[in-house]
Coordinates of C-alpha atoms in Angstrom, one line a residue:
Chain A
M3 CA -37.7 -88.5 -47.9
T4 CA -37.7 -87.2 -51.5
D5 CA -38.5 -83.5 -52.1
A6 CA -42.1 -82.5 -51.7
P7 CA -44.0 -82.0 -54.9
A8 CA -43.7 -78.5 -56.6
P9 CA -46.8 -76.7 -55.3
L10 CA -49.5 -75.9 -57.9
G11 CA -51.4 -73.3 -55.9
K12 CA -55.2 -73.2 -55.5
D13 CA -56.3 -73.8 -59.1
L14 CA -55.4 -75.3 -62.4
I15 CA -56.6 -72.9 -65.1
G16 CA -54.1 -73.5 -67.8
L17 CA -50.6 -74.8 -68.7
E18 CA -49.6 -71.3 -69.7
G19 CA -47.6 -69.9 -66.8
L20 CA -46.8 -73.2 -65.2
T21 CA -43.1 -74.0 -64.8
A22 CA -41.5 -77.0 -66.3
E23 CA -41.0 -78.3 -62.7
Q24 CA -44.7 -78.0 -61.9
I25 CA -45.7 -79.8 -65.1
R26 CA -43.2 -82.6 -64.4
T27 CA -44.5 -82.9 -60.9
I28 CA -48.0 -83.6 -62.3
L29 CA -46.7 -86.1 -64.8
D30 CA -44.6 -87.9 -62.2
T31 CA -47.4 -88.0 -59.8
A32 CA -49.7 -89.5 -62.4
E33 CA -47.3 -92.5 -62.9
P34 CA -48.2 -94.3 -59.6
F35 CA -51.9 -93.4 -60.1
K36 CA -52.0 -95.5 -63.3
E37 CA -51.5 -98.6 -61.2
I38 CA -54.6 -97.9 -59.0
S39 CA -56.9 -98.2 -62.1
E40 CA -55.4 -101.7 -62.7
R41 CA -56.3 -103.0 -59.2
R42 CA -59.2 -105.2 -58.3
I43 CA -60.5 -102.6 -56.0
K44 CA -59.9 -99.4 -57.9
K45 CA -60.0 -97.0 -55.0
V46 CA -57.7 -95.3 -52.5
P47 CA -59.0 -93.1 -49.6
V48 CA -56.9 -90.1 -50.1
L49 CA -59.7 -87.6 -50.9
R50 CA -62.2 -89.1 -48.6
G51 CA -64.7 -86.5 -47.3
K52 CA -63.9 -84.0 -50.1
T53 CA -66.9 -82.8 -52.2
I54 CA -66.3 -82.1 -55.8
V55 CA -68.7 -80.5 -58.2
N56 CA -68.4 -81.2 -61.9
L57 CA -69.9 -78.1 -63.5
F58 CA -70.3 -78.7 -67.2
F59 CA -71.9 -75.9 -69.2
E60 CA -70.9 -77.6 -72.5
A61 CA -71.5 -81.2 -73.7
S62 CA -68.7 -83.6 -72.8
T63 CA -68.6 -87.3 -72.4
R64 CA -64.9 -88.3 -72.2
T65 CA -63.7 -85.4 -70.1
R66 CA -66.6 -85.5 -67.6
I67 CA -66.5 -89.3 -67.2
S68 CA -62.7 -89.2 -66.9
F69 CA -62.9 -86.6 -64.1
E70 CA -65.6 -88.5 -62.4
F71 CA -63.6 -91.8 -62.4
A72 CA -60.6 -89.9 -61.1
E73 CA -62.6 -88.4 -58.3
K74 CA -64.3 -91.6 -57.4
R75 CA -61.1 -93.6 -57.4
L76 CA -59.7 -91.2 -54.9
S77 CA -62.8 -91.6 -52.8
A78 CA -64.2 -88.0 -53.2
D79 CA -67.9 -87.4 -53.2
T80 CA -69.0 -86.0 -56.6
V81 CA -72.0 -84.2 -58.0
N82 CA -72.5 -83.6 -61.7
I83 CA -74.3 -80.5 -63.0
S84 CA -74.9 -79.8 -66.6
S85 CA -76.4 -76.6 -68.0
S86 CA -79.5 -78.3 -69.3
G87 CA -81.7 -79.4 -66.4
S88 CA -80.1 -76.9 -64.0
S89 CA -81.0 -73.3 -63.0
V90 CA -78.6 -72.1 -65.6
V91 CA -81.4 -72.4 -68.2
K92 CA -83.5 -70.2 -65.9
G93 CA -80.9 -67.4 -66.3
E94 CA -78.7 -67.8 -63.2
T95 CA -75.2 -66.4 -63.6
L96 CA -72.1 -68.4 -63.2
V97 CA -71.1 -66.7 -60.0
D98 CA -74.5 -67.2 -58.5
T99 CA -74.5 -70.9 -59.3
A100 CA -71.0 -71.3 -57.8
R101 CA -71.9 -69.3 -54.7
N102 CA -74.9 -71.4 -54.1
L103 CA -72.8 -74.5 -54.4
E104 CA -70.3 -73.1 -52.0
A105 CA -73.1 -72.4 -49.6
M106 CA -73.6 -76.2 -49.5
R107 CA -69.9 -76.5 -48.5
I108 CA -68.0 -78.0 -51.4
D109 CA -64.2 -78.3 -51.8
M110 CA -63.5 -78.3 -55.5
V111 CA -65.1 -77.3 -58.8
V112 CA -64.3 -78.8 -62.2
I113 CA -65.7 -76.5 -64.8
R114 CA -66.3 -76.8 -68.5
H115 CA -67.6 -73.6 -70.1
G116 CA -68.0 -72.2 -73.6
S117 CA -66.5 -68.8 -72.7
S118 CA -62.7 -68.3 -72.6
G119 CA -61.7 -67.1 -69.2
A120 CA -64.7 -68.6 -67.4
A121 CA -62.5 -70.9 -65.2
R122 CA -60.2 -68.0 -64.1
F123 CA -63.2 -65.8 -63.5
L124 CA -64.7 -68.4 -61.2
S125 CA -61.4 -69.2 -59.4
E126 CA -61.0 -65.5 -58.4
R127 CA -64.5 -65.5 -56.8
I128 CA -64.7 -68.6 -54.8
P129 CA -62.3 -70.2 -52.2
S130 CA -62.8 -73.7 -53.6
N131 CA -60.1 -75.2 -55.8
V132 CA -61.1 -74.7 -59.5
I133 CA -59.9 -77.0 -62.3
N134 CA -60.5 -75.9 -65.9
A135 CA -61.9 -78.8 -67.9
G136 CA -62.0 -76.6 -71.0
D137 CA -63.0 -72.9 -71.4
G138 CA -63.9 -71.6 -74.9
W139 CA -60.9 -71.3 -77.1
H140 CA -58.6 -70.7 -74.1
E141 CA -57.2 -73.9 -72.5
H142 CA -57.9 -77.5 -71.6
P143 CA -55.0 -78.2 -69.3
T144 CA -55.8 -81.8 -68.3
Q145 CA -56.0 -82.7 -72.0
G146 CA -52.6 -81.1 -72.6
L147 CA -51.2 -83.0 -69.6
L148 CA -52.5 -86.4 -70.7
D149 CA -51.1 -85.7 -74.2
L150 CA -47.7 -84.9 -72.6
L151 CA -47.8 -88.1 -70.5
T152 CA -48.8 -90.3 -73.4
I153 CA -46.0 -88.8 -75.6
R154 CA -43.5 -89.3 -72.7
D155 CA -44.6 -92.9 -72.2
H156 CA -44.0 -93.8 -75.8
A157 CA -41.1 -91.7 -76.8
G158 CA -39.3 -91.8 -73.4
R159 CA -38.9 -88.1 -73.3
I160 CA -40.4 -84.7 -74.4
E161 CA -37.3 -82.5 -74.5
G162 CA -36.1 -82.2 -78.1
L163 CA -39.0 -84.0 -79.5
R164 CA -40.9 -82.6 -82.5
V165 CA -44.6 -82.5 -82.1
C166 CA -47.0 -81.2 -84.8
I167 CA -50.6 -80.2 -84.1
I168 CA -52.8 -80.6 -87.1
G169 CA -56.2 -79.1 -87.7
D170 CA -58.1 -76.2 -86.3
I171 CA -55.5 -74.5 -84.2
L172 CA -57.3 -71.2 -84.0
H173 CA -60.4 -72.4 -82.1
S174 CA -58.6 -75.2 -80.2
R175 CA -58.1 -75.0 -76.4
V176 CA -56.4 -78.4 -76.8
A177 CA -53.9 -76.9 -79.1
R178 CA -53.2 -74.0 -76.8
S179 CA -52.6 -76.2 -73.8
N180 CA -50.4 -78.6 -75.8
I181 CA -48.3 -75.7 -77.2
H182 CA -47.7 -74.2 -73.7
G183 CA -46.9 -77.6 -72.1
L184 CA -44.7 -78.9 -74.9
L185 CA -42.7 -75.7 -75.1
A186 CA -42.2 -75.6 -71.3
L187 CA -40.8 -79.1 -71.4
G188 CA -38.4 -78.3 -74.3
A189 CA -40.2 -79.9 -77.2
E190 CA -40.2 -78.3 -80.7
V191 CA -43.8 -77.6 -81.7
G192 CA -45.3 -77.3 -85.2
V193 CA -48.8 -76.4 -86.3
C194 CA -50.4 -77.4 -89.6
G195 CA -53.8 -76.6 -91.0
P196 CA -55.8 -74.4 -93.3
R197 CA -54.7 -70.7 -93.2
T198 CA -58.2 -69.8 -92.0
L199 CA -57.8 -72.0 -88.9
L200 CA -54.3 -71.0 -87.9
P201 CA -53.8 -68.4 -85.2
P202 CA -53.0 -64.9 -86.6
A203 CA -49.4 -64.7 -85.2
P204 CA -48.0 -68.2 -84.7
D205 CA -44.5 -66.9 -84.4
E206 CA -45.4 -65.2 -81.2
L207 CA -46.4 -68.5 -79.8
G208 CA -43.0 -69.9 -80.7
V209 CA -44.3 -72.6 -83.1
K210 CA -43.3 -73.6 -86.6
V211 CA -46.0 -73.4 -89.3
F212 CA -46.5 -76.0 -91.9
T213 CA -48.7 -75.3 -94.9
R214 CA -48.7 -78.9 -96.2
V215 CA -49.5 -81.9 -94.0
E216 CA -46.9 -84.0 -95.9
E217 CA -44.2 -81.6 -94.7
A218 CA -45.5 -81.7 -91.2
I219 CA -45.4 -85.5 -91.2
E220 CA -41.8 -85.5 -92.6
W221 CA -40.7 -83.2 -89.8
A222 CA -42.5 -84.6 -86.8
D223 CA -41.9 -87.4 -84.2
A224 CA -45.5 -87.1 -83.0
L225 CA -48.7 -85.8 -84.5
N226 CA -51.6 -84.5 -82.5
V227 CA -54.6 -84.6 -84.8
L228 CA -57.4 -82.3 -83.7
R229 CA -61.0 -82.8 -84.3
L230 CA -62.5 -80.7 -87.0
Q231 CA -65.5 -79.1 -85.4
L232 CA -68.2 -79.5 -88.0
E233 CA -69.8 -76.2 -87.2
R234 CA -66.6 -74.5 -88.6
M235 CA -67.7 -75.6 -92.0
Q236 CA -71.0 -73.8 -91.8
S237 CA -69.1 -70.6 -90.8
G238 CA -67.1 -70.9 -94.0
Y239 CA -63.6 -71.7 -92.6
V240 CA -63.5 -75.0 -94.6
P241 CA -65.2 -75.5 -97.9
S242 CA -66.2 -79.2 -97.5
L243 CA -65.3 -82.2 -95.4
R244 CA -64.2 -84.2 -98.4
E245 CA -61.8 -81.4 -99.4
Y246 CA -60.5 -81.2 -95.8
N247 CA -59.8 -84.9 -95.8
R248 CA -58.1 -84.8 -99.2
I249 CA -55.8 -81.9 -98.2
W250 CA -55.3 -82.2 -94.4
G251 CA -56.4 -85.7 -93.5
V252 CA -53.9 -88.0 -91.7
T253 CA -54.0 -91.1 -93.9
N254 CA -51.9 -94.3 -94.0
A255 CA -50.5 -93.4 -97.4
R256 CA -49.1 -90.2 -95.9
L257 CA -47.7 -91.9 -92.8
E258 CA -46.0 -94.5 -94.9
A259 CA -44.1 -91.8 -96.7
A260 CA -42.7 -90.6 -93.4
P261 CA -39.0 -91.2 -92.8
K262 CA -39.6 -92.5 -89.3
E263 CA -42.2 -94.1 -87.0
L264 CA -44.6 -91.5 -85.8
L265 CA -46.9 -91.4 -82.8
V266 CA -50.5 -90.4 -83.6
L267 CA -52.6 -88.7 -80.9
H268 CA -56.2 -87.5 -81.1
P269 CA -58.1 -85.9 -78.3
G270 CA -61.4 -87.3 -79.4
P271 CA -64.1 -87.5 -80.4
M272 CA -62.9 -88.5 -83.9
N273 CA -64.4 -87.7 -87.2
R274 CA -63.2 -90.9 -89.0
G275 CA -62.6 -90.1 -92.6
V276 CA -62.3 -86.4 -92.1
E277 CA -59.2 -85.4 -90.0
I278 CA -58.0 -89.0 -89.5
D279 CA -58.6 -92.2 -91.5
S280 CA -59.9 -95.3 -89.7
D281 CA -56.8 -97.3 -90.6
V282 CA -54.6 -94.7 -88.9
A283 CA -56.9 -94.4 -85.8
D284 CA -56.9 -98.1 -85.3
G285 CA -53.3 -98.7 -86.6
P286 CA -50.0 -99.3 -85.0
H287 CA -49.1 -95.6 -84.8
S288 CA -52.1 -94.7 -82.8
V289 CA -51.9 -94.1 -79.0
I290 CA -55.4 -92.7 -78.9
L291 CA -56.8 -95.2 -76.3
N292 CA -53.6 -94.8 -74.2
Q293 CA -54.5 -91.1 -74.0
V294 CA -57.9 -92.0 -72.6
T295 CA -56.3 -94.3 -70.0
N296 CA -53.7 -91.7 -69.1
G297 CA -56.4 -89.1 -68.8
V298 CA -57.8 -90.7 -65.6
A299 CA -54.3 -90.9 -64.0
V300 CA -53.4 -87.3 -64.9
R301 CA -56.7 -86.1 -63.4
M302 CA -56.1 -88.1 -60.2
A303 CA -52.7 -86.5 -59.9
V304 CA -54.1 -83.0 -60.4
L305 CA -56.9 -83.6 -57.9
Y306 CA -54.4 -85.0 -55.4
L307 CA -51.9 -82.2 -55.7
L308 CA -54.6 -79.4 -55.5
A309 CA -56.5 -81.0 -52.7
G310 CA -53.5 -81.0 -50.4
G311 CA -52.1 -77.9 -52.0
Q312 CA -50.7 -76.0 -49.1
P313 CA -47.1 -75.1 -50.2
E314 CA -45.9 -74.0 -46.7
K315 CA -47.2 -77.2 -45.1
A316 CA -45.8 -79.4 -47.9
E317 CA -42.5 -77.8 -47.1
A318 CA -42.9 -78.6 -43.4
A319 CA -43.8 -82.2 -44.2
K320 CA -40.3 -82.6 -45.7
Q321 CA -38.8 -82.1 -42.3
G322 CA -41.6 -84.0 -40.5
A323 CA -41.2 -87.2 -38.6
E324 CA -41.6 -90.4 -40.4
G325 CA -43.4 -93.2 -38.7
Chain B
M10 CA -29.8 -75.4 -39.9
P11 CA -30.2 -77.0 -36.5
D12 CA -27.1 -79.0 -35.3
E13 CA -27.3 -82.7 -35.7
H14 CA -25.6 -85.1 -33.3
R15 CA -25.5 -88.7 -34.4
I16 CA -25.1 -91.7 -32.1
R17 CA -24.7 -95.2 -33.6
V18 CA -26.8 -97.8 -31.7
M19 CA -26.5 -100.7 -34.1
D20 CA -23.7 -101.4 -36.5
E21 CA -23.8 -103.7 -39.5
A22 CA -23.1 -106.9 -37.5
D23 CA -25.8 -105.9 -34.9
V24 CA -28.3 -105.4 -37.7
R25 CA -27.4 -108.7 -39.4
R26 CA -27.7 -110.6 -36.1
A27 CA -31.1 -109.0 -35.4
L28 CA -32.4 -109.8 -38.9
A29 CA -31.3 -113.4 -38.7
R30 CA -33.2 -113.8 -35.4
M31 CA -36.2 -112.0 -36.8
A32 CA -36.3 -114.2 -39.8
R33 CA -36.3 -117.3 -37.6
E34 CA -39.0 -115.8 -35.5
I35 CA -41.2 -115.1 -38.5
V36 CA -40.9 -118.7 -39.7
E37 CA -41.5 -120.0 -36.2
R38 CA -44.6 -117.9 -35.7
N39 CA -46.0 -119.2 -38.9
G40 CA -45.1 -122.8 -38.3
G41 CA -43.0 -122.9 -41.5
T42 CA -43.0 -120.9 -44.7
D43 CA -46.4 -122.0 -46.0
G44 CA -48.5 -119.1 -47.2
L45 CA -45.9 -116.6 -45.9
M46 CA -45.6 -113.3 -47.7
L47 CA -43.4 -110.3 -46.8
M48 CA -44.7 -106.8 -47.5
G49 CA -42.2 -104.0 -46.9
I50 CA -43.4 -100.4 -46.4
H51 CA -41.8 -97.9 -48.7
R52 CA -38.9 -97.2 -48.6
R53 CA -36.7 -98.6 -46.0
G54 CA -39.2 -101.3 -45.0
T55 CA -38.9 -102.7 -48.5
Q56 CA -35.2 -103.0 -48.1
I57 CA -35.5 -104.6 -44.7
A58 CA -38.1 -107.0 -46.1
A59 CA -35.7 -108.0 -48.9
M60 CA -33.0 -108.8 -46.3
L61 CA -35.4 -110.9 -44.2
R62 CA -36.5 -112.7 -47.3
E63 CA -32.9 -113.7 -48.1
E64 CA -32.4 -114.9 -44.6
I65 CA -35.6 -117.0 -44.7
E66 CA -34.8 -118.4 -48.1
R67 CA -31.3 -119.3 -47.1
A68 CA -32.4 -121.0 -43.9
E69 CA -35.4 -122.8 -45.2
G70 CA -34.3 -123.5 -48.8
V71 CA -37.6 -122.3 -50.3
E72 CA -38.8 -119.2 -52.2
V73 CA -40.8 -116.6 -50.2
E74 CA -43.2 -114.2 -51.9
S75 CA -42.8 -110.5 -51.2
G76 CA -44.1 -107.2 -52.2
S77 CA -44.1 -103.5 -51.1
I78 CA -46.7 -101.0 -49.9
D79 CA -46.6 -97.3 -50.6
I80 CA -49.0 -95.9 -48.0
T81 CA -48.9 -92.3 -49.2
L82 CA -52.5 -92.4 -50.5
Y83 CA -53.7 -93.9 -47.2
R84 CA -52.3 -91.3 -44.9
D85 CA -54.6 -89.3 -42.6
D86 CA -52.7 -86.0 -42.9
L87 CA -53.2 -84.8 -46.5
G88 CA -55.3 -81.9 -45.3
T89 CA -52.7 -80.8 -42.7
V90 CA -49.4 -81.4 -44.3
G91 CA -50.2 -81.3 -48.0
P92 CA -49.3 -83.8 -50.7
R93 CA -46.3 -86.0 -50.4
P94 CA -44.4 -87.4 -53.3
I95 CA -45.6 -90.9 -54.2
I96 CA -42.5 -92.8 -54.4
G97 CA -43.0 -96.2 -55.9
G98 CA -46.6 -97.2 -56.0
S99 CA -47.4 -100.5 -54.3
E100 CA -46.4 -103.9 -55.6
L101 CA -48.6 -106.8 -54.9
P102 CA -47.3 -110.4 -55.1
R103 CA -48.7 -112.1 -58.3
S104 CA -50.7 -114.6 -56.3
G105 CA -52.6 -111.9 -54.4
I106 CA -52.9 -111.8 -50.6
D107 CA -56.2 -113.7 -50.0
G108 CA -55.7 -116.4 -47.4
Q109 CA -52.0 -115.7 -47.0
V110 CA -50.0 -114.8 -43.9
V111 CA -48.8 -111.3 -44.6
V112 CA -45.9 -109.9 -42.6
I113 CA -45.8 -106.1 -42.8
V114 CA -42.2 -105.0 -42.5
D115 CA -41.0 -101.5 -41.6
D116 CA -37.8 -100.0 -40.4
V117 CA -39.1 -98.1 -37.3
A118 CA -42.2 -98.5 -35.2
Y119 CA -43.2 -95.1 -34.0
T120 CA -46.8 -93.5 -33.8
G121 CA -48.4 -96.6 -35.5
R122 CA -50.1 -94.3 -38.1
T123 CA -48.0 -95.8 -41.0
V124 CA -49.0 -99.3 -40.0
R125 CA -52.7 -98.3 -39.7
A126 CA -52.5 -97.0 -43.2
A127 CA -50.8 -100.2 -44.4
L128 CA -53.5 -102.3 -42.7
N129 CA -56.2 -100.3 -44.5
E130 CA -54.4 -100.7 -47.8
L131 CA -54.0 -104.4 -47.4
G132 CA -57.7 -104.6 -46.5
D133 CA -58.5 -103.0 -49.9
W134 CA -56.4 -105.6 -51.7
G135 CA -57.8 -108.7 -50.2
R136 CA -58.3 -110.8 -47.0
P137 CA -55.2 -112.3 -45.6
R138 CA -55.5 -115.2 -43.2
R139 CA -53.3 -113.4 -40.7
I140 CA -51.2 -110.2 -40.6
L141 CA -48.0 -109.8 -38.5
L142 CA -46.0 -106.7 -37.9
C143 CA -42.2 -106.9 -38.0
V144 CA -39.9 -103.9 -37.4
L145 CA -36.2 -103.5 -37.0
V146 CA -36.4 -100.8 -34.4
D147 CA -39.2 -100.0 -31.9
R148 CA -38.9 -96.5 -30.6
G149 CA -42.2 -96.4 -28.7
Q150 CA -44.4 -93.3 -28.4
R151 CA -47.4 -95.0 -30.1
E152 CA -50.5 -92.9 -30.9
L153 CA -52.6 -95.9 -31.9
P154 CA -53.1 -99.3 -30.3
I155 CA -50.8 -101.1 -32.7
Q156 CA -47.8 -103.2 -31.5
P157 CA -45.1 -105.1 -33.4
D158 CA -45.1 -108.9 -33.2
I159 CA -41.4 -109.2 -34.0
T160 CA -38.9 -106.5 -33.1
G161 CA -35.2 -106.2 -33.8
R162 CA -34.4 -103.8 -31.0
W163 CA -36.1 -101.4 -28.6
V164 CA -34.6 -98.0 -28.3
H165 CA -35.5 -95.3 -25.8
V166 CA -35.6 -91.9 -27.4
T167 CA -37.4 -88.6 -26.7
R168 CA -39.7 -86.9 -29.2
D169 CA -37.0 -84.5 -30.4
Q170 CA -34.7 -87.4 -31.3
R171 CA -34.9 -89.2 -34.6
V172 CA -34.1 -92.8 -35.4
D173 CA -32.4 -93.3 -38.7
V174 CA -32.2 -96.8 -40.2
L175 CA -29.5 -96.9 -42.9
V176 CA -29.7 -99.5 -45.6
P177 CA -27.1 -100.3 -48.3
E178 CA -29.2 -99.5 -51.4
L179 CA -30.2 -96.0 -50.2
D180 CA -27.5 -95.0 -47.7
G181 CA -24.5 -97.1 -48.6
D182 CA -24.4 -98.5 -45.0
L183 CA -26.3 -100.9 -42.8
A184 CA -26.8 -99.4 -39.3
V185 CA -29.2 -97.7 -36.9
D186 CA -28.4 -94.2 -35.6
I187 CA -30.1 -91.9 -33.1
I188 CA -30.1 -88.3 -34.2
E189 CA -30.1 -85.6 -31.5
I190 CA -31.6 -82.5 -33.0
Q191 CA -30.3 -79.5 -31.1
P192 CA -32.8 -76.6 -31.3
E193 CA -31.3 -73.6 -33.1
A194 CA -29.9 -71.0 -30.6
A195 CA -32.5 -68.2 -30.6

């Protein structure tokens, strides 16, 4: 028998602090899960009888549906709760909501929350497994993992690869998860965007800073283009969408000037004509829809690894009888 | 580390003779090779299935469909032993399994739980006309009412003995060993 998977522990809060081995375990486990979504009957019974609550305090389409598909394809029972239409609007606290859910005997919580640290806060207070589906500006680990998987699929490796994240790095949990994951697996990471939207001390993160998108494109093997959140404009970080597109937009003209073929990723939803042009989003460099497909497989892998996450027993299984 | 004592119960010639007979039995049971499909259970079952397929193809002069099943996601012990590595994923023959005669091939028949998982997985893939179970070694000690239809050899072992089937691709040898696990001196 091959070695048991590297245990992840009870929760997945972020990619910061995970070892390269743990991240590789998730990516390798995701590989066979891809095939399940291609079957006629897209379902395996491995999480049968587990109850999973998707607790979404912020709007989300892709992530919530992707988690839900992953859960259902593993045969878990799922409940979706969004802040509107729940007792959250009546002023219930996060912990009270979670404790009430626990009282109904649940096994896992997938949480999306506007406040950085909400997922960890919850994970320390309930015995269920907690998976962070995005918390404030902190992390969005499953997005980071699906980006890693997509890059690995297309480039064949991550180590030594140059990946540049373009856009609003400061407020982006996607950027943070990507940076931690890519660095752990030995990639070189660059960030590029308006000064107002870069983190105050990028050197401390261990990333290279590009002040012009043309330089970033010349340097990189892969670009991860972030969504410009339109509310940033109102708060004065960016003067106008047109100007943003003119200076920072990933356009075909700019990609054609690149010395090599680039991969273009985008976590969605896209603002076509702002951070990315339509001909790039739909063009040959784009792996944006592969990211979405991989998202389901990565989430299945995380659910599988956490649901059975008993390190000492996984160890015992290595010795255990086959048959 | 506990001491291991290895006893060879089948050498390469023994295994080859058993496989040749099993291949004939499979064809005989099916009344020919029509609709026949060999599905090996990861990992050593897949290797055994490949050898049986060669035997059948040589004897009958036709091509036989085959595939493999990774039953990891159909196990009943995720909650007690934790996640296991998923080795290969499952590979289904292109034509699907509906209406076919599927022969599940594994190296060792033991508790029957692996076969139960494989039956559930096949049930999710389609509706074969008939399913047969074929194993190289039957070591008994079943925990479920599942019995092989075609068996290479029965061996009598106790629960603290292990049966190792060695295959060329993974172990560089073709043989069956019984491993005596001496408990560590306290």
